[in-house]
CSV table of C-alpha atoms in Angstrom, one decimal:
chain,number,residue,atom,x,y,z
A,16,UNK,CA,40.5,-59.5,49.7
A,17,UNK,CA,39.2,-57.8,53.1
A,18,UNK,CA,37.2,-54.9,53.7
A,19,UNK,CA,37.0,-52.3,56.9
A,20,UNK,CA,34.3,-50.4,58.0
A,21,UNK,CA,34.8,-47.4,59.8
A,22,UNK,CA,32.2,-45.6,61.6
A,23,UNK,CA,33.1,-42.2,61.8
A,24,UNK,CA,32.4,-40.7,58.3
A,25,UNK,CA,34.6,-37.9,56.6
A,26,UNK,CA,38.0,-38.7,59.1
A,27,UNK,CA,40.4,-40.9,56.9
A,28,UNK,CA,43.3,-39.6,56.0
A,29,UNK,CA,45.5,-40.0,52.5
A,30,UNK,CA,48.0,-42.4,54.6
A,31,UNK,CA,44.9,-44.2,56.3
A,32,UNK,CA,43.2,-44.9,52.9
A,33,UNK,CA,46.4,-46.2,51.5
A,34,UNK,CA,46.9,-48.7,54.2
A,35,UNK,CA,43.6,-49.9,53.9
A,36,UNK,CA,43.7,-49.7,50.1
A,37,UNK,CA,46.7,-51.7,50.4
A,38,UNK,CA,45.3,-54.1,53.3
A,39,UNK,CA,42.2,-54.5,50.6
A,40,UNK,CA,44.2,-56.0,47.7
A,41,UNK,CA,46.9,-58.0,49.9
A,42,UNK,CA,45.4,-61.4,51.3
A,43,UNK,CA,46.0,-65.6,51.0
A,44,UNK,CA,46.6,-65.5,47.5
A,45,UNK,CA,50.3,-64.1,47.6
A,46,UNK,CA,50.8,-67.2,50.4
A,47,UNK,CA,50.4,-69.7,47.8
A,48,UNK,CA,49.7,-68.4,43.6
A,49,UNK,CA,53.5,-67.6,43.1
A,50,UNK,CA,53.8,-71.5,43.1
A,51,UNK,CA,50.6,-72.0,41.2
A,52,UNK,CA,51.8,-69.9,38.2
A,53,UNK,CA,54.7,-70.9,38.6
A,54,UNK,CA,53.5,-74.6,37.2
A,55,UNK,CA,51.0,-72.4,34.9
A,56,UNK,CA,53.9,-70.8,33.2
A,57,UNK,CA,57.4,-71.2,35.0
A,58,UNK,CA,59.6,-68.1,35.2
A,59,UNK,CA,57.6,-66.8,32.4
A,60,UNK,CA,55.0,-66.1,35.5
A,61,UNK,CA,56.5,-62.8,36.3
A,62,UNK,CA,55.3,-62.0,33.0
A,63,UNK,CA,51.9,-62.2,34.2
A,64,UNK,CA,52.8,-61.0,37.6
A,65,UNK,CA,54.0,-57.5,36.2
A,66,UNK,CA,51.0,-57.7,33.3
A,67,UNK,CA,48.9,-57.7,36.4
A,68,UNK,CA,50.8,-54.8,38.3
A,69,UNK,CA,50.0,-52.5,35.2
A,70,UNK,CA,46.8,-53.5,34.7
A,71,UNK,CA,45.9,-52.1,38.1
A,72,UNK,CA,47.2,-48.3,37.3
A,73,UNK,CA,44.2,-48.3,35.2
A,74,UNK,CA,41.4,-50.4,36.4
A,75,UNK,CA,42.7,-48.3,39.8
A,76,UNK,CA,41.8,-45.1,39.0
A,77,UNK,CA,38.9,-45.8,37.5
A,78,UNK,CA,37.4,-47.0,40.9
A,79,UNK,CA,38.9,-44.0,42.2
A,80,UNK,CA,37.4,-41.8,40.2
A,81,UNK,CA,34.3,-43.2,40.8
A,82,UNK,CA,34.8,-43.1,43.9
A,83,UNK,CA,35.4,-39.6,44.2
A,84,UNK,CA,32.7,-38.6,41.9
A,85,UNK,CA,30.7,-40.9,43.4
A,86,UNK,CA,31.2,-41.6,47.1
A,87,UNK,CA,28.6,-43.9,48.2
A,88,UNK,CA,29.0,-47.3,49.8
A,89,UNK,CA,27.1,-49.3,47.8
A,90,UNK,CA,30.3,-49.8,45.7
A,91,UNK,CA,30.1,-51.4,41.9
A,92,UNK,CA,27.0,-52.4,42.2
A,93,UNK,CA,26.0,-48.8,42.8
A,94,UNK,CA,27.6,-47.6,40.0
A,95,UNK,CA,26.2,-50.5,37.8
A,96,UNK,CA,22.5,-49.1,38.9
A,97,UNK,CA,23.3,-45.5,38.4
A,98,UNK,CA,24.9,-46.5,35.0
A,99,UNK,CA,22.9,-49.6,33.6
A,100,UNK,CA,19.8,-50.2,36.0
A,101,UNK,CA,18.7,-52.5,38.2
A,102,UNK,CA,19.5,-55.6,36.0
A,103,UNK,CA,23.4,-54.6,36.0
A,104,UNK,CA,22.9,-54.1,39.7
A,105,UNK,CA,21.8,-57.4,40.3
A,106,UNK,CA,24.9,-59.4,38.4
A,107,UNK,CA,27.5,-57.0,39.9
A,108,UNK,CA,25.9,-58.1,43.1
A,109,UNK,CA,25.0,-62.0,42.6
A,110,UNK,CA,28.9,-61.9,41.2
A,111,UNK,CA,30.4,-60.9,44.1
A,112,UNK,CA,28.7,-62.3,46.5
A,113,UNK,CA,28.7,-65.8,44.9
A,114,UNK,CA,32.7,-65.8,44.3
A,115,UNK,CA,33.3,-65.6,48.0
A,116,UNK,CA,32.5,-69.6,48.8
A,117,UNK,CA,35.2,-70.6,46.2
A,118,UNK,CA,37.4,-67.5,47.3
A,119,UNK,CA,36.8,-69.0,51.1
A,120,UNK,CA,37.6,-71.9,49.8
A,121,UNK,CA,40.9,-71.2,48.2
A,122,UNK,CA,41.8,-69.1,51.5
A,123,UNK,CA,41.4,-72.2,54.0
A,124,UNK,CA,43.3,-74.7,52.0
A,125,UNK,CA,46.4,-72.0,51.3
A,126,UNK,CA,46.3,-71.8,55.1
A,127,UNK,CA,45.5,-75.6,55.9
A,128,UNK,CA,48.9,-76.3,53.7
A,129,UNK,CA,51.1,-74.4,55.9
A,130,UNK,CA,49.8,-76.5,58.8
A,131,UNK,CA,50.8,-79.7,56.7
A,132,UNK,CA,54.0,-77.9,55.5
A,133,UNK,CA,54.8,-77.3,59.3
A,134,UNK,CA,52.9,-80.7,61.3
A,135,UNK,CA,53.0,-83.1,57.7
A,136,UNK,CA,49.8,-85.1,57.2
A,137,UNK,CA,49.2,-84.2,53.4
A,138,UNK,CA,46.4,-83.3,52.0
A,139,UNK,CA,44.4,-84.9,55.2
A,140,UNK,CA,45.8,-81.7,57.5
A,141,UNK,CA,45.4,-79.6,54.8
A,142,UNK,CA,41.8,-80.2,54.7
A,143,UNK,CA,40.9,-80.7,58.2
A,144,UNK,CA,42.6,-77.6,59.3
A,145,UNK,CA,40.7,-75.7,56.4
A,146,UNK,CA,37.3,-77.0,57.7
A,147,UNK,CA,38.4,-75.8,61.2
A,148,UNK,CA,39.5,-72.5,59.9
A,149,UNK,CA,35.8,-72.6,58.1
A,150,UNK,CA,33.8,-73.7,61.1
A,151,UNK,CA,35.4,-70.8,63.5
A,152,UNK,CA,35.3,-68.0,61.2
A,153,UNK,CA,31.2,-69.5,60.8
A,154,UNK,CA,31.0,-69.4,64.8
A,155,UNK,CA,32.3,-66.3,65.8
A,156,UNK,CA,30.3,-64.3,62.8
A,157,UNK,CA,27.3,-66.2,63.9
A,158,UNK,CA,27.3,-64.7,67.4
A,159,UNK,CA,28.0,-61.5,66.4
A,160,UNK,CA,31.7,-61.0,67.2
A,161,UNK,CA,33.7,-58.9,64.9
A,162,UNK,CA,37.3,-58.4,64.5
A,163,UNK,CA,37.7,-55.0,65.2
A,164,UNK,CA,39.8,-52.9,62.1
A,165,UNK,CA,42.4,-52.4,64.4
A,166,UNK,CA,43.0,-55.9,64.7
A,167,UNK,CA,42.9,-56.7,61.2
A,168,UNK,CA,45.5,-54.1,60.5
A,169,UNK,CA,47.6,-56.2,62.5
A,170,UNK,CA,46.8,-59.3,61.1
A,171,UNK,CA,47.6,-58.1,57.7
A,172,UNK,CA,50.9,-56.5,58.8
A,173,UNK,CA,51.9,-59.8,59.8
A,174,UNK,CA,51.2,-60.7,56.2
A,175,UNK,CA,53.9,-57.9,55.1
A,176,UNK,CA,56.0,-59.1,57.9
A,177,UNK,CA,55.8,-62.8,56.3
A,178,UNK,CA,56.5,-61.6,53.1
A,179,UNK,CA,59.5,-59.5,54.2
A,180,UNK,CA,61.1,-61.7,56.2
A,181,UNK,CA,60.6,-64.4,53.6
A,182,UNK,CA,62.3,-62.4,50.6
A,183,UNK,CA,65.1,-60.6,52.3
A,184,UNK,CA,65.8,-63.8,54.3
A,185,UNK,CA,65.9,-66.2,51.3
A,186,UNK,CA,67.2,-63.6,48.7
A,187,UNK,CA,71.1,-64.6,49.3
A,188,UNK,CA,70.3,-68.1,47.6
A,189,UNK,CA,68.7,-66.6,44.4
A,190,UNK,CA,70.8,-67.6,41.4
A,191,UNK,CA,69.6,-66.5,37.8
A,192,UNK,CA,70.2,-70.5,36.4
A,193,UNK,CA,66.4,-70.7,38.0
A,194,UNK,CA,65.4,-68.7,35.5
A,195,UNK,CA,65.9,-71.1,32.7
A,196,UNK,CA,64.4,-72.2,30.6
A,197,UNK,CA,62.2,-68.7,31.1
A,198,UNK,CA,59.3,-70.4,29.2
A,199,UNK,CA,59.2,-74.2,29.4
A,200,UNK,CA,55.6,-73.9,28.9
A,201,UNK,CA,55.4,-71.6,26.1
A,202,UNK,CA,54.8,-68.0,25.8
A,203,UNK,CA,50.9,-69.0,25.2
A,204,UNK,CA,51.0,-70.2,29.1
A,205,UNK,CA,51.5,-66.3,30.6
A,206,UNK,CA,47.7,-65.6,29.6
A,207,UNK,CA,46.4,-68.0,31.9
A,208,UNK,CA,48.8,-67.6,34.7
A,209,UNK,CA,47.5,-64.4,34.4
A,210,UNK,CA,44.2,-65.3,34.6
A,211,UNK,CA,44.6,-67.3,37.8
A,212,UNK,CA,46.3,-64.3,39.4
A,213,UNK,CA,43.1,-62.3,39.4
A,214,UNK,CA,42.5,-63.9,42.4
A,215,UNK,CA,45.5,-61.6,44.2
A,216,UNK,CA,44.5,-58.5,42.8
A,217,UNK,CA,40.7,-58.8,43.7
A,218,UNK,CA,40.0,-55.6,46.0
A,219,UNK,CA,40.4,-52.5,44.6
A,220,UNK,CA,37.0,-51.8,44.2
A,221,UNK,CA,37.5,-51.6,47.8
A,222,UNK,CA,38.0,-48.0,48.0
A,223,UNK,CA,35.1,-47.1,46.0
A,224,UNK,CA,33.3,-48.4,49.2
A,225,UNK,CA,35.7,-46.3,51.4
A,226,UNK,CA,35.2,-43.2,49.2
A,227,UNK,CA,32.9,-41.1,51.7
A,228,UNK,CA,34.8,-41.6,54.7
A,229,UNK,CA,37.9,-39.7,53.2
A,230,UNK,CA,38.4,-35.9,54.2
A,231,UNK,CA,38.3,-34.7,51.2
A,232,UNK,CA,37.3,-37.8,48.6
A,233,UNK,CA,38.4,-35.7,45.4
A,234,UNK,CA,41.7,-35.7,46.3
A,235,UNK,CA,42.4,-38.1,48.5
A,236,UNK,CA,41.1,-41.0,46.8
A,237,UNK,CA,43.0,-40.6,43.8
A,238,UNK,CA,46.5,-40.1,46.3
A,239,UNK,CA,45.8,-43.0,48.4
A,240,UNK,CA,45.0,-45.3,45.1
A,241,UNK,CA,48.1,-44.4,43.4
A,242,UNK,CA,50.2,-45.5,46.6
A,243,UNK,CA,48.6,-48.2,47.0
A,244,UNK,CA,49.3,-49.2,43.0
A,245,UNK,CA,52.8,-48.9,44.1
A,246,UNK,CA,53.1,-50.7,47.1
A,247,UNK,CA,51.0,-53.1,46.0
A,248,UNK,CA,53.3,-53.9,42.6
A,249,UNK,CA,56.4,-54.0,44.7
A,250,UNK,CA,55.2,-57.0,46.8
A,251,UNK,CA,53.9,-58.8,45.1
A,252,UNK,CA,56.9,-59.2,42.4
A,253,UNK,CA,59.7,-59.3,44.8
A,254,UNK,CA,57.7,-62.1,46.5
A,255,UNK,CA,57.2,-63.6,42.8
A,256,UNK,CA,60.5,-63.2,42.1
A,257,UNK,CA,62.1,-64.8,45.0
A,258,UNK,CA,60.0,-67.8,45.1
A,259,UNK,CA,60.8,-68.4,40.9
A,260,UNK,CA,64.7,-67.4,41.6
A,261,UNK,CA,65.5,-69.0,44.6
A,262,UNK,CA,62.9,-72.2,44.4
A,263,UNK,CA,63.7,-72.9,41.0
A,264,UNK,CA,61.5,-75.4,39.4
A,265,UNK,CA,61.2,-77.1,43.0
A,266,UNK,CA,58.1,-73.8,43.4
A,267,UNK,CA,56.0,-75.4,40.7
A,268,UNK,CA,55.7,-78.2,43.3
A,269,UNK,CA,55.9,-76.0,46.6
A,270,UNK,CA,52.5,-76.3,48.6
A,271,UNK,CA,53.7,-73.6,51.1
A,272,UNK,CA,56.3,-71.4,48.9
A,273,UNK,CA,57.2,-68.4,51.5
A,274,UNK,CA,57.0,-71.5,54.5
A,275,UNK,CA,60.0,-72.9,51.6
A,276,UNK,CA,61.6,-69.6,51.5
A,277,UNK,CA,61.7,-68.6,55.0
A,278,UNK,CA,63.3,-72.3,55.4
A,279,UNK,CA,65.9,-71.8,53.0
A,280,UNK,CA,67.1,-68.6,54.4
A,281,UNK,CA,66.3,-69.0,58.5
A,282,UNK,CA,66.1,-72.8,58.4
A,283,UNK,CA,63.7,-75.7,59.0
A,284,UNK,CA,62.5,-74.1,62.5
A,285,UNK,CA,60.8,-71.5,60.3
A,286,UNK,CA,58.5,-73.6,59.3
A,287,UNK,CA,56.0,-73.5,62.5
A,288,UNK,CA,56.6,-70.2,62.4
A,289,UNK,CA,55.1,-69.8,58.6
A,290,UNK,CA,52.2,-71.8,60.1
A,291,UNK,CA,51.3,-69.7,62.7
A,292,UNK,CA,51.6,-66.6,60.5
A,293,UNK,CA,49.9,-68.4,57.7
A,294,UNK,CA,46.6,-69.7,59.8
A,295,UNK,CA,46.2,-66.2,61.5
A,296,UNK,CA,46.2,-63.9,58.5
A,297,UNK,CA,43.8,-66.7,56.7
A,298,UNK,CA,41.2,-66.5,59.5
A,299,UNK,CA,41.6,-62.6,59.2
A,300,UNK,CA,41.2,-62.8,55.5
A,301,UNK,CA,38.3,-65.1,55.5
A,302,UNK,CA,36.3,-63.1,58.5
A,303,UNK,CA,36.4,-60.1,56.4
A,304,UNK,CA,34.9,-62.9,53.3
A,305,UNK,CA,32.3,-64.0,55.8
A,306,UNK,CA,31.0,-60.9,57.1
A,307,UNK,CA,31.2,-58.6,54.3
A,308,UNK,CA,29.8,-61.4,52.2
A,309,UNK,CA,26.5,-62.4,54.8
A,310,UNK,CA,25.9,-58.7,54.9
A,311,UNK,CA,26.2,-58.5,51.5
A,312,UNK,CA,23.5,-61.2,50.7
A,313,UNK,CA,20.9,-59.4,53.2
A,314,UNK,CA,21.3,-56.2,51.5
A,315,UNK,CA,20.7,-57.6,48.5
A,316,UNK,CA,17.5,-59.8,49.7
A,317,UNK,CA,16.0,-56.2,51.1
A,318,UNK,CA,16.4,-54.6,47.6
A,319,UNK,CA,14.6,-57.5,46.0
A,320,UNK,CA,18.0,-59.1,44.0
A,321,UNK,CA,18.2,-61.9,46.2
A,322,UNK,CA,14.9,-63.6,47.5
A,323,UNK,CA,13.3,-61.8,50.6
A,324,UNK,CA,14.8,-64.5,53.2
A,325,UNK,CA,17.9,-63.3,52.7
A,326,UNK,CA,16.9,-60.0,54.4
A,327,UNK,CA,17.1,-60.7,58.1
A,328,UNK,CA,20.0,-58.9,59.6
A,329,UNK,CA,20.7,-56.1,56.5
A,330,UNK,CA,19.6,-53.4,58.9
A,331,UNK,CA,23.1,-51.6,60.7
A,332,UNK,CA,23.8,-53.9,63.7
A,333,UNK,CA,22.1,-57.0,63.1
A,334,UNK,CA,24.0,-60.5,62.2
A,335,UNK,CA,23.0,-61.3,59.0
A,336,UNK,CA,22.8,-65.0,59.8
A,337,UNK,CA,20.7,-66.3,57.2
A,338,UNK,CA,23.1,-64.9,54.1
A,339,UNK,CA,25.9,-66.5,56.5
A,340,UNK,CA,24.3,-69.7,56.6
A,341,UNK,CA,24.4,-69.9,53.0
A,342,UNK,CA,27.7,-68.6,52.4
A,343,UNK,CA,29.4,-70.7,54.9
A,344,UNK,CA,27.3,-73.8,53.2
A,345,UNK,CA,28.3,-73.0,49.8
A,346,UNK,CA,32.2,-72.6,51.6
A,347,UNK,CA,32.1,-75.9,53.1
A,348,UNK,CA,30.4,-78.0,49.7
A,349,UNK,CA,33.4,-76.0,47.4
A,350,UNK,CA,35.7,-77.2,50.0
A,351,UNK,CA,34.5,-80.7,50.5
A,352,UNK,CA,33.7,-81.4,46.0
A,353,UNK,CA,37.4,-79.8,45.7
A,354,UNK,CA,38.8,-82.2,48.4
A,355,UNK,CA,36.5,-85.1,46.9
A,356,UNK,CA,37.9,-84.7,43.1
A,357,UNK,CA,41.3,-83.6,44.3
A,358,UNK,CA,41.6,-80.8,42.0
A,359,UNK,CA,43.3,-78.5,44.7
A,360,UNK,CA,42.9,-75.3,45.3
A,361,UNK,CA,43.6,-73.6,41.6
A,362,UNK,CA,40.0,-74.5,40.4
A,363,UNK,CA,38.6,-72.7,43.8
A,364,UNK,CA,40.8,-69.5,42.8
A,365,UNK,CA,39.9,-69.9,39.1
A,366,UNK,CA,36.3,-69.9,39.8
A,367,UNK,CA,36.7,-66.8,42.2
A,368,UNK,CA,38.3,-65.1,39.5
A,369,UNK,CA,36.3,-65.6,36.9
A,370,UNK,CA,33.3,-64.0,38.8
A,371,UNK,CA,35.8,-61.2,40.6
A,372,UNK,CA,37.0,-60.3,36.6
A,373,UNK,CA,33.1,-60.0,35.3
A,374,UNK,CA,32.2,-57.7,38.5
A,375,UNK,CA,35.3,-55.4,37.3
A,376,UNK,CA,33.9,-55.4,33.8
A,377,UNK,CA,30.8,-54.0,34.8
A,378,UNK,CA,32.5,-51.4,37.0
A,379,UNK,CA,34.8,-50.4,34.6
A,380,UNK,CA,31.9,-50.3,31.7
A,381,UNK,CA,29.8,-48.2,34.4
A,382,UNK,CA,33.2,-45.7,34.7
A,383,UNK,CA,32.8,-45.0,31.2
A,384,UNK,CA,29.1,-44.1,31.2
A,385,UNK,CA,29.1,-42.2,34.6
A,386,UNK,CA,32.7,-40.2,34.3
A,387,UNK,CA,33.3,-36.9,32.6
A,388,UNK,CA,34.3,-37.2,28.8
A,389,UNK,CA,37.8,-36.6,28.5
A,390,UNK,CA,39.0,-37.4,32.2
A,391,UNK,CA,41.7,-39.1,33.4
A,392,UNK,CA,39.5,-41.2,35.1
A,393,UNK,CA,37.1,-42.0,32.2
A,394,UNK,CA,40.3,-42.5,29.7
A,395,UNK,CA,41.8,-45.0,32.6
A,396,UNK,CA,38.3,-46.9,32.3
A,397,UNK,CA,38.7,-47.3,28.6
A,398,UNK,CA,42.6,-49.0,29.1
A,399,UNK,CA,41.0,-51.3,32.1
A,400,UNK,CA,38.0,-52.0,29.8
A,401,UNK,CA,39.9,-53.5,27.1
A,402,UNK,CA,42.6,-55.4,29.9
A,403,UNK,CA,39.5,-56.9,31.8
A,404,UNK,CA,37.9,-58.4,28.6
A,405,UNK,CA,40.8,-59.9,28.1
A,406,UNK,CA,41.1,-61.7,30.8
A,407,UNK,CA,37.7,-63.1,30.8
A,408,UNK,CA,38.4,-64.5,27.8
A,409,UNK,CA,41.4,-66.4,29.7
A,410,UNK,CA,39.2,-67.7,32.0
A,411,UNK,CA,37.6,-70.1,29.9
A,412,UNK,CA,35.2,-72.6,31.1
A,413,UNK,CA,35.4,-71.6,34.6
A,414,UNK,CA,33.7,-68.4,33.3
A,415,UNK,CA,30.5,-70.7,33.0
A,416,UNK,CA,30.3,-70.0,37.2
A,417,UNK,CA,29.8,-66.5,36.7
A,418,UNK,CA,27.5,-66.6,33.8
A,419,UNK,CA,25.2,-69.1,35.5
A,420,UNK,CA,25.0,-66.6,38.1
A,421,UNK,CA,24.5,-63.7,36.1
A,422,UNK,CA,21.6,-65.3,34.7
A,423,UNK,CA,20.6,-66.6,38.2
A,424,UNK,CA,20.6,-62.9,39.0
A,425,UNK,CA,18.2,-61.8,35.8
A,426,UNK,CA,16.4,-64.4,36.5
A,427,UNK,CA,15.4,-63.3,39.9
A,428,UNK,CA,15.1,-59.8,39.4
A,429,UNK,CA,12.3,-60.5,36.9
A,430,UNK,CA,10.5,-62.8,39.0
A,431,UNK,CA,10.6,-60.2,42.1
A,432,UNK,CA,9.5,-57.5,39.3
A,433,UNK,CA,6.3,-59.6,38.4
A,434,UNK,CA,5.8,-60.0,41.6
A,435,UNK,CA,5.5,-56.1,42.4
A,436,UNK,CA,3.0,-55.4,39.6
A,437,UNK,CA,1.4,-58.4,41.1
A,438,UNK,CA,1.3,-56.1,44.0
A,439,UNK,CA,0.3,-53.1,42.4
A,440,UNK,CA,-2.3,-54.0,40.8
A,441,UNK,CA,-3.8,-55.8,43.7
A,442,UNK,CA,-3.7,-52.6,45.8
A,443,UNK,CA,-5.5,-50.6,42.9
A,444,UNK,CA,-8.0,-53.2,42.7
A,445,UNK,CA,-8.8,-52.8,46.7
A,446,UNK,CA,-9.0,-49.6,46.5
């Protein structure tokens, strides 16, 4: 889940927004949930995997489509005011920003386990190497320094790289005995596999914030999205598919399943090599977290959603490091209760989910109200609607996280509104 921003308006090009549509949905996830739904649901996981896939054609091109009709970088919670108000606004916002701790969290301990896959150590490298990961990425946003897009193109090519290598390499020692029993769980587990797979697919709102640097946003938008879709879809199930046909019931258990795969096909010195990759594309992951997340916060102190403090550094140029304080704070507590209860790093992803599902509820509802009746895009809104509700329903009681911060967010946007006519009033009085 990373963002780029470009500063040249009106310049990207269809192939350009693909890749960085693509870049946007890609991250940590695919590095570790194969083997997480895997235990959810056991081969019956590529159920969810491909349930997933489609699911994005729709809820896709309904960002695009907003997108194009509305090309603003303000993203969902945009559309939410021009749709619902303020109050929509305001959860979209508190939603998103307040998924990135666990999301960070989640991020750090998928990379922390290739260390321990590679150097052993358990769960103590795991976690030490995600706090390390956690205190640099807080460092080098704190003074300012960015990862310029170039380099995080890179950084998630190695990611495509990894997964390549580890598929094609590991491939030769798929056998289809794996795949049975397809359902040891039940059919019944595939919804919340599902569920916890969110986490992978979080980002293509993305491109809705990309919209007005395109050439032409109209059309290339709705280009760029559909190859992403594609791209996107093949990925992730050949890297699905490898880990559940070649691991066997061996992934359920797998803390570092394309480390296991790239050692079954090149051999144990791959496994240092699967580190390296691993730690790199999680710091480039969880920079993109960090700083879109701080500058999220101050933008959403200067418009009154979040308290005033929050404000410092929303202006174009200026480190947000208040919001970033409190992000990498929340970051580190997630990590350290998560390490503390030894949950792992599902209920992390499950919370991040949750919160990542409602924001794409309200974008999709807003699609509906803002887009042309009878458009492709509109009609697309309605099919992503009904998938999305689902879903939240499958999230259960981590769906409390995002409701608490939904209210959080109403919450505060009433007090800030009494505290305008407060205001008001007190200027009409002096004058």
């Amino acid at each position: 889940m990373s963002q780029h921003n470009l500063s040249s308006a009106g310049r990207l090009t269809v192939a350009q927004g693909t890749a960085l549509s693509v870049f946007a949905v890609l991250g940590t996830g695919v590095i570790a949930l194969p083997a997480l739904a895997a235990d959810t649901a056991g081969p019956a996981s590529l159920v969810a995997w491909l349930a997933l896939v489609v699911l994005s054609v729709p809820l896709a091109a309904a960002f695009a489509a907003l997108g194009a009709r509305h090309p603003d970088a303000g993203g969902v919670s945009t559309y939410a005011r021009l749709a619902f108000g303020e109050r929509s606004a305001a959860v979209a916002g508190w939603c998103f920003y307040f998924a990135i701790p666990p999301g960070a969290t989640a991020a750090a301990l998928f990379g922390g386990s290739y260390v321990s896959f590679a150097l052993g150590g358990g769960t103590t490298t795991t976690v030490v190497t995600a706090v390390a990961l956690m205190a640099a990425v807080t460092v080098v946003n704190a003074t300012g320094v960015r990862l310029t897009g170039r380099l995080q193109v890179v950084l998630f090519a190695l990611l495509l790289t990894l997964l390549t290598v580890a598929v094609l390499s590991s491939l030769p020692h798929a056998t289809t005995a794996n795949l049975s029993p397809f359902a040891p769980h039940g059919w019944s587990a595939v919804g919340p596999a599902a569920a916890l797979l969110v986490f992978c697919f979080a980002g293509w709102e993305a491109v809705a914030h990309l919209a007005g640097e395109f050439r032409r946003p109209d059309r290339d938008v709705p280009r760029a999205t559909g190859a992403a879709v594609v791209i996107v879809g093949v990925v992730y199930l050949a890297a699905a598919f490898a880990v559940i046909a070649v691991l066997g019931p061996g992934a359920a258990h797998s803390e570092a399943p394309l480390g296991d795969l790239m050692a079954r096909g090149l051999g144990d010195g791959a496994r240092p090599l699967a580190a390296v990759a691993a730690l790199l594309l999680t710091f480039g992951t969880m920079n993109a977290y960090y700083a879109g997340g701080a500058k999220l916060g101050a933008a959403l102190g200067r418009d009154g959603s979040l308290p005033r403090w929050f404000a410092r550094g929303s202006t174009t140029g200026e480190t947000p490091r208040r919001s970033l304080l409190v992000v990498s704070t929340l970051a580190l507590l997630t990590l350290l209760a998560v390490a503390a209860s030894g949950t792992g790093a599902q209920s992390a992803v499950m919370f991040s989910a949750a919160s990542f599902s409602v924001v794409y509820a309200i974008g999709v509802a807003a699609a509906i109200r803002l887009l042309p009746q009878g458009s492709w895009g509109r009609r697309s809104a309605w099919s992503a609607l009904a998938a999305v509700l689902a879903l939240l329903a499958l999230s259960g009681s981590y769906l409390a996280w995002p409701l608490l911060v939904s209210c959080a967010a109403l919450l505060s946007v009433r007090t800030t509104r009494r505290r305008r006519a407060r205001s008001d009033r007190a200027l009409v009085t002096a004058t």
